[in-house]
Tab-separated table of C-alpha atoms in Angstrom:
chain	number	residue	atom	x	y	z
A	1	UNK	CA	15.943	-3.567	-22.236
A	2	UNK	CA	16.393	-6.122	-19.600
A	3	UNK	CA	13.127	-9.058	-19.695
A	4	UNK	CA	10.802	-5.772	-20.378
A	5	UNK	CA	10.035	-7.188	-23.743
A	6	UNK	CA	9.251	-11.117	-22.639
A	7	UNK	CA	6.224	-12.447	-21.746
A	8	UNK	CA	6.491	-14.313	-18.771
A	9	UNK	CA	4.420	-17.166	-17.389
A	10	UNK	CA	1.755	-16.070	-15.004
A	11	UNK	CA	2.718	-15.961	-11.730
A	12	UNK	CA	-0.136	-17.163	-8.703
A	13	UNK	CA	-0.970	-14.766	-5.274
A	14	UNK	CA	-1.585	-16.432	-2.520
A	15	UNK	CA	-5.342	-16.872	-2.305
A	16	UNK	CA	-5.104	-18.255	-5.877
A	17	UNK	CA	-4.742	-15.447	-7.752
A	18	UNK	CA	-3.002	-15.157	-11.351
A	19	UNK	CA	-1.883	-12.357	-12.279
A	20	UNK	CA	-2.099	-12.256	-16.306
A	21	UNK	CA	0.440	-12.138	-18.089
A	22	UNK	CA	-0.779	-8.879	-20.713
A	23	UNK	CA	0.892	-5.531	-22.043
A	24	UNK	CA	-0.985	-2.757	-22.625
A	25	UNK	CA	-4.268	-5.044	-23.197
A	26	UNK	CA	-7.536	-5.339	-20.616
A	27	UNK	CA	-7.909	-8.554	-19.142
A	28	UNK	CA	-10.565	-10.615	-18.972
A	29	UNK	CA	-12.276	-7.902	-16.442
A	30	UNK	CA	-11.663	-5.032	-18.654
A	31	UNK	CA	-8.690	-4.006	-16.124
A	32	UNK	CA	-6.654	-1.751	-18.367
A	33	UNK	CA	-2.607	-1.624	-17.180
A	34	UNK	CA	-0.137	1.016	-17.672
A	35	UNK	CA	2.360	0.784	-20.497
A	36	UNK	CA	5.446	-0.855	-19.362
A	37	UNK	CA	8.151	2.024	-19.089
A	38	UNK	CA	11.924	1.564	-20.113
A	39	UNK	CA	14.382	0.138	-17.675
A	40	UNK	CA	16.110	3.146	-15.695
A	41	UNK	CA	19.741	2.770	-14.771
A	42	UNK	CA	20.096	2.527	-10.653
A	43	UNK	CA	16.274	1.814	-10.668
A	44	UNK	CA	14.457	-0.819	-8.706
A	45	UNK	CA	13.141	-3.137	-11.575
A	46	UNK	CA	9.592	-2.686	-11.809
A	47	UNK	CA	9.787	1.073	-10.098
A	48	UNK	CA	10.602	2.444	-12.991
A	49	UNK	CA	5.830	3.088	-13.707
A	50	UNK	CA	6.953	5.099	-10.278
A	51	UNK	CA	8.979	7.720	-12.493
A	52	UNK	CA	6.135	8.682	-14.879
A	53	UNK	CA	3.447	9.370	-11.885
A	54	UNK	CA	2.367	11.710	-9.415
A	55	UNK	CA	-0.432	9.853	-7.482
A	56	UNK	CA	-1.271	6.346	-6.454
A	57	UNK	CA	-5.088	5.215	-6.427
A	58	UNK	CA	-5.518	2.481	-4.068
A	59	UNK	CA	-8.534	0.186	-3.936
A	60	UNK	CA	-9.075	-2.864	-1.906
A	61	UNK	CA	-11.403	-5.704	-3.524
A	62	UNK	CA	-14.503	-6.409	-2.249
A	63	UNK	CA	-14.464	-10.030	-0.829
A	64	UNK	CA	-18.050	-11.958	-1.484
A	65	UNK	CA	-16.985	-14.761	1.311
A	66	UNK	CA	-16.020	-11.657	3.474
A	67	UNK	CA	-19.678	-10.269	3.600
A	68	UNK	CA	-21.613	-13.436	3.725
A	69	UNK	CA	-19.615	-15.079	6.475
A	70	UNK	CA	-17.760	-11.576	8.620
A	71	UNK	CA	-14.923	-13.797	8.486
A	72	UNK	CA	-11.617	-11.397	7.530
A	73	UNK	CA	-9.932	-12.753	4.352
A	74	UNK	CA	-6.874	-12.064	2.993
A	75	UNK	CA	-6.719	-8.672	1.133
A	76	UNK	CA	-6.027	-7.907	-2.064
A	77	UNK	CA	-5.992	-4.111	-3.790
A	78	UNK	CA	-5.346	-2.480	-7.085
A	79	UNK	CA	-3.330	0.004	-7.667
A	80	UNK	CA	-3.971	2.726	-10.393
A	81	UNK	CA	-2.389	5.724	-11.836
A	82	UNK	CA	-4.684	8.894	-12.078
A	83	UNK	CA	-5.972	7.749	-15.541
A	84	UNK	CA	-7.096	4.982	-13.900
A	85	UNK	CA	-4.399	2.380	-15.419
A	86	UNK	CA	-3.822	-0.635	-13.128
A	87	UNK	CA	-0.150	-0.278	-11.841
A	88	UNK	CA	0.239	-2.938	-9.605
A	89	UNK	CA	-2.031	-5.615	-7.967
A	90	UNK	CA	-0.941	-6.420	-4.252
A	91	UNK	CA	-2.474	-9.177	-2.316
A	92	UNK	CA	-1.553	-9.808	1.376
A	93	UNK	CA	-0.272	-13.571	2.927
A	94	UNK	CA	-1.418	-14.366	6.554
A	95	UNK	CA	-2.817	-17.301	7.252
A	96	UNK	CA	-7.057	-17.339	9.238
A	97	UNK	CA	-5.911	-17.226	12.698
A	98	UNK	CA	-3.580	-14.428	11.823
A	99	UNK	CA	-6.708	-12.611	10.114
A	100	UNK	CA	-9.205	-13.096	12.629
A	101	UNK	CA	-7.619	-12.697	15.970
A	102	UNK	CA	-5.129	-10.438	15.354
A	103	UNK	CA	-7.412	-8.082	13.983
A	104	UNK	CA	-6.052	-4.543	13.087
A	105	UNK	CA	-2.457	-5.730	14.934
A	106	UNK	CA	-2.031	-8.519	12.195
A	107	UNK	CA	1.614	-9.018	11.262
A	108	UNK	CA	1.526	-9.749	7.099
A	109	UNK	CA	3.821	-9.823	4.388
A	110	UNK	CA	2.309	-7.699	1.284
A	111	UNK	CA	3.242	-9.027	-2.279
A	112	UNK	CA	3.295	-6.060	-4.770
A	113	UNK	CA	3.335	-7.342	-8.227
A	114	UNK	CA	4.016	-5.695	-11.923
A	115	UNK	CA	1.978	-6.202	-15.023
A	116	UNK	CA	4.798	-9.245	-16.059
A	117	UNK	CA	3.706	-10.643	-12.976
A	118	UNK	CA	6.844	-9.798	-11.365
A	119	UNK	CA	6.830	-9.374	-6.947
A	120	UNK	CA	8.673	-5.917	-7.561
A	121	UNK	CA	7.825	-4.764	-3.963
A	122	UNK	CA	7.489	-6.854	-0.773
A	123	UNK	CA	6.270	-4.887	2.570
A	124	UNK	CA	6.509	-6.538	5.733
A	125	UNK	CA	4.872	-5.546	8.697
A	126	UNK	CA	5.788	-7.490	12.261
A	127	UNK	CA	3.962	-8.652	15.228
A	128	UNK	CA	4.168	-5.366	17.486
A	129	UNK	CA	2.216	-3.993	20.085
A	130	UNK	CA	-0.974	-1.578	19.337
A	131	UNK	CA	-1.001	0.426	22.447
A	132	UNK	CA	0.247	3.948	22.268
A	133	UNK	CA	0.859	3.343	26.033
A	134	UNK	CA	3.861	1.331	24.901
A	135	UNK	CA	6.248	3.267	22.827
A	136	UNK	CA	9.007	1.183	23.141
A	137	UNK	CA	6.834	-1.660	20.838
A	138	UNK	CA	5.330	0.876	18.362
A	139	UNK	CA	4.114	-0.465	14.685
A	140	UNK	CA	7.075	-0.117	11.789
A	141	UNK	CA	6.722	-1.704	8.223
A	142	UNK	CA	10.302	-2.536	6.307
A	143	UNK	CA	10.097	-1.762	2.449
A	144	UNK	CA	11.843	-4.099	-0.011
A	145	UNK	CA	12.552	-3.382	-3.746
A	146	UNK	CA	12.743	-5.714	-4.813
A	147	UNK	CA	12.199	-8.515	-2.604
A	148	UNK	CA	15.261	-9.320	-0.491
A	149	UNK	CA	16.505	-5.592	-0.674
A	150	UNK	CA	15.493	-3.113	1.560
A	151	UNK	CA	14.943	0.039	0.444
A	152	UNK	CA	13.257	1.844	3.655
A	153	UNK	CA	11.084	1.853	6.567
A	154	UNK	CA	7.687	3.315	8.304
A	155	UNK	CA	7.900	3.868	11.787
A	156	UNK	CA	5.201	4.710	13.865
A	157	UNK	CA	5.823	7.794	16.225
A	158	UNK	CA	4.622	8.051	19.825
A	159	UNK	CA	2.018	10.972	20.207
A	160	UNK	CA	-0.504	12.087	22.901
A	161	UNK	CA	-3.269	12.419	19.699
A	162	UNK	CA	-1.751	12.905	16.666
A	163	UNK	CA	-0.914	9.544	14.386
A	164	UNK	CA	2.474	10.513	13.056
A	165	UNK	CA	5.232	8.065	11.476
A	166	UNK	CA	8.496	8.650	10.175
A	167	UNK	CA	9.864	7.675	6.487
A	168	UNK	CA	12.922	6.763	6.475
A	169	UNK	CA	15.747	5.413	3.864
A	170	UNK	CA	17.479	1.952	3.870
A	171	UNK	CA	20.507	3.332	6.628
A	172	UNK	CA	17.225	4.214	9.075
A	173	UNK	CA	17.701	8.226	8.330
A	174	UNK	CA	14.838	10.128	8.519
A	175	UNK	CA	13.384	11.779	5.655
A	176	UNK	CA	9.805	11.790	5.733
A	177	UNK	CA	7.250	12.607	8.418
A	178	UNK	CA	3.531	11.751	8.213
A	179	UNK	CA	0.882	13.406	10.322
A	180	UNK	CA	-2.831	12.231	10.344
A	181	UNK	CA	-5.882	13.503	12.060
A	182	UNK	CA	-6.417	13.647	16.100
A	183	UNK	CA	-9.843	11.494	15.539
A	184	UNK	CA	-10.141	9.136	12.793
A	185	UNK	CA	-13.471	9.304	11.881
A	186	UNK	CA	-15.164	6.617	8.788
A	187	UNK	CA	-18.117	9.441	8.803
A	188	UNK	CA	-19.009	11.149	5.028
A	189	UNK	CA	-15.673	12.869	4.420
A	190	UNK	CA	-12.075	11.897	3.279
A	191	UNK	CA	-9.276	11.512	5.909
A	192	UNK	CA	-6.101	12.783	5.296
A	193	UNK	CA	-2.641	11.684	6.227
A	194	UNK	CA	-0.467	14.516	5.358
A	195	UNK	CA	3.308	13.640	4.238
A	196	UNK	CA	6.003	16.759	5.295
A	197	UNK	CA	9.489	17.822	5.793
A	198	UNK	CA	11.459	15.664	8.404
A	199	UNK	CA	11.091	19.830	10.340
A	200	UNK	CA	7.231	19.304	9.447
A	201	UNK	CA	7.441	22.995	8.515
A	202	UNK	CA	6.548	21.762	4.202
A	203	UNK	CA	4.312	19.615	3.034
A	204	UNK	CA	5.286	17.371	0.339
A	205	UNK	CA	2.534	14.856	-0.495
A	206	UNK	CA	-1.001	13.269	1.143
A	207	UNK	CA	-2.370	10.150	2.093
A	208	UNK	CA	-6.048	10.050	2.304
A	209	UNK	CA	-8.791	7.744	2.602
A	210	UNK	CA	-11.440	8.174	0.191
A	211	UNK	CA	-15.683	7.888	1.564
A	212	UNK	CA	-16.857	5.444	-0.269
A	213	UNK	CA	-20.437	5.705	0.529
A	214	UNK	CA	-22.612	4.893	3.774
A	215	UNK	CA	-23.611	1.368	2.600
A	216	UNK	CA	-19.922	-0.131	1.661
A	217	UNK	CA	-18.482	1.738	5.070
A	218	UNK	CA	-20.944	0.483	6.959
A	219	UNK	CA	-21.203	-3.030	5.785
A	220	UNK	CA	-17.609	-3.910	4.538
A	221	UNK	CA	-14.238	-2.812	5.261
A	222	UNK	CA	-12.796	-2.176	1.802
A	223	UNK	CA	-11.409	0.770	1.418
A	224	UNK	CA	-9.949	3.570	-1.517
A	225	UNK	CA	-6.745	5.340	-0.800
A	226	UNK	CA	-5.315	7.752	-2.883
A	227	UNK	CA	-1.066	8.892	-2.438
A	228	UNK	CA	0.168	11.377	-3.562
A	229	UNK	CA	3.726	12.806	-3.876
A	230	UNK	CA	6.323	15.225	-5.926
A	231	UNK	CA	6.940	14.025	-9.514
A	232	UNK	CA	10.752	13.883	-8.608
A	233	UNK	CA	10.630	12.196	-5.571
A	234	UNK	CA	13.386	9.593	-5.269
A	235	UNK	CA	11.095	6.082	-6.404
A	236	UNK	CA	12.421	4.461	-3.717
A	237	UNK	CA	10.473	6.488	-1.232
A	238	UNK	CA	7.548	6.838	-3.400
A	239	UNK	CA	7.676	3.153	-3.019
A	240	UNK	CA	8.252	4.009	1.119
A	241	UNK	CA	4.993	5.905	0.599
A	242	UNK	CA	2.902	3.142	-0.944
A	243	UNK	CA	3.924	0.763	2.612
A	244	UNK	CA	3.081	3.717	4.719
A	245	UNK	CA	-0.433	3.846	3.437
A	246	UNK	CA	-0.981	-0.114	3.867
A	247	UNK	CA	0.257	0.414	7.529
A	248	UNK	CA	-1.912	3.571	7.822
A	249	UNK	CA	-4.711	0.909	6.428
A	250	UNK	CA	-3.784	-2.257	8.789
A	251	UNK	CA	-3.985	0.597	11.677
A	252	UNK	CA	-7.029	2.495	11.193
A	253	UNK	CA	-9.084	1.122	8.810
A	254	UNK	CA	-9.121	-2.688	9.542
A	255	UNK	CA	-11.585	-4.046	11.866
């Protein structure tokens, strides 16, 4: 079934991470990844693990230099299944400047890789203007699966209070809307993002941000997310889903 069965040669993140090149095996760091599924006619390669699962665990890596120095660095997360199965490892590419004076307004490019080390989804987020005041410049984030094929978008609405952004599909049709909270507050409870009917009259999934804990909110900025979405969704836009929690993250959760 396709290169499913091949081992391929590990492939580096910028930053200097490898991702190993293991099936089925914990790594060196006891990280434990999700069987490799068969190929899927029609499907993305590598969105086929999106098939089998219902929810998306999200956790950003806690950066040593990061802490010692307050200097941002470049963010990596993992990305689990609700067994707690490693499904993807992401790691984000902009440069120190970019990190540091940009600040929550960053543009980045977001590498998404497989357990073969494949980039099976690339986000890309560009330079746009962070003022609701402005809502001809608002943030959007285009999806690619895989790299070099776009498969949607995340487009951020203009609201009075509310955060709200708009899924949509490769042709820029809307088929998704996401609501979030009037006041984002980091304070000892969960935020949620919730994901509806374009009519916002059903909800069909959640993005939330998971407390972590007083100490690591106060004196770091990595994060848990947890997405989650209908079984059948179309992977494409459960792949949609996964960018419009790293733009929720770049937005409200990034110093």
């Amino acid at each position: 079934a396709g290169n499913y069965g091949l081992q391929a040669q590990p492939v580096g993140f910028p930053g200097g991470f490898v991702v190993p090149p293991v099936q089925n095996q914990p790594t060196m760091d006891r990280t434990i990844w999700m069987p490799i599924p068969p190929s899927i006619p029609n499907c993305p390669p590598g969105l086929e693990y999106l098939t089998q699962i219902d929810q998306v665990l999200i956790h950003q890596q806690l950066e040593l230099l990061e802490i010692v120095t307050g200097f941002e660095t470049s963010n990596k997360y993992e990305l689990k299944n609700a067994l707690g199965q490693r499904v993807y490892f992401a790691a984000e590419d902009t440069d120190f400047l970019t990190r540091n004076c940009c600040g929550s307004s960053r543009p980045f490019t977001l590498h998404i890789m497989d357990t073969l080390g494949r980039e099976v989804i690339r986000l890309q987020r560009p330079l746009r203007c962070s003022a609701c005041c402005c809502p001809c410049c608002l943030q959007q984030l285009e999806v690619q699966a895989p790299p070099g094929t776009t498969v949607g978008y995340v487009v951020q609405n203009w609201h009075a209070c509310l955060p709200k952004f708009t899924i949509q599909d490769e042709k820029r049709m809307d088929i998704l809307k996401i609501i979030g909270p009037c006041v984002v507050c980091r304070c000892c409870e969960d935020i949620n993002f919730e994901v509806k009917s374009v009519d916002e009259t059903c909800a069909v999934g959640r993005i939330s941000k998971r407390w972590t804990g007083f100490v690591q909110e106060m004196f770091t900025d990595t994060d848990n997310f947890g997405i989650s979405f209908p079984m059948d969704l179309d992977v494409k836009m459960k792949a949609v889903m996964i960018g419009a929690c790293f733009l929720i993250v770049s937005l409200s959760f990034t110093s």
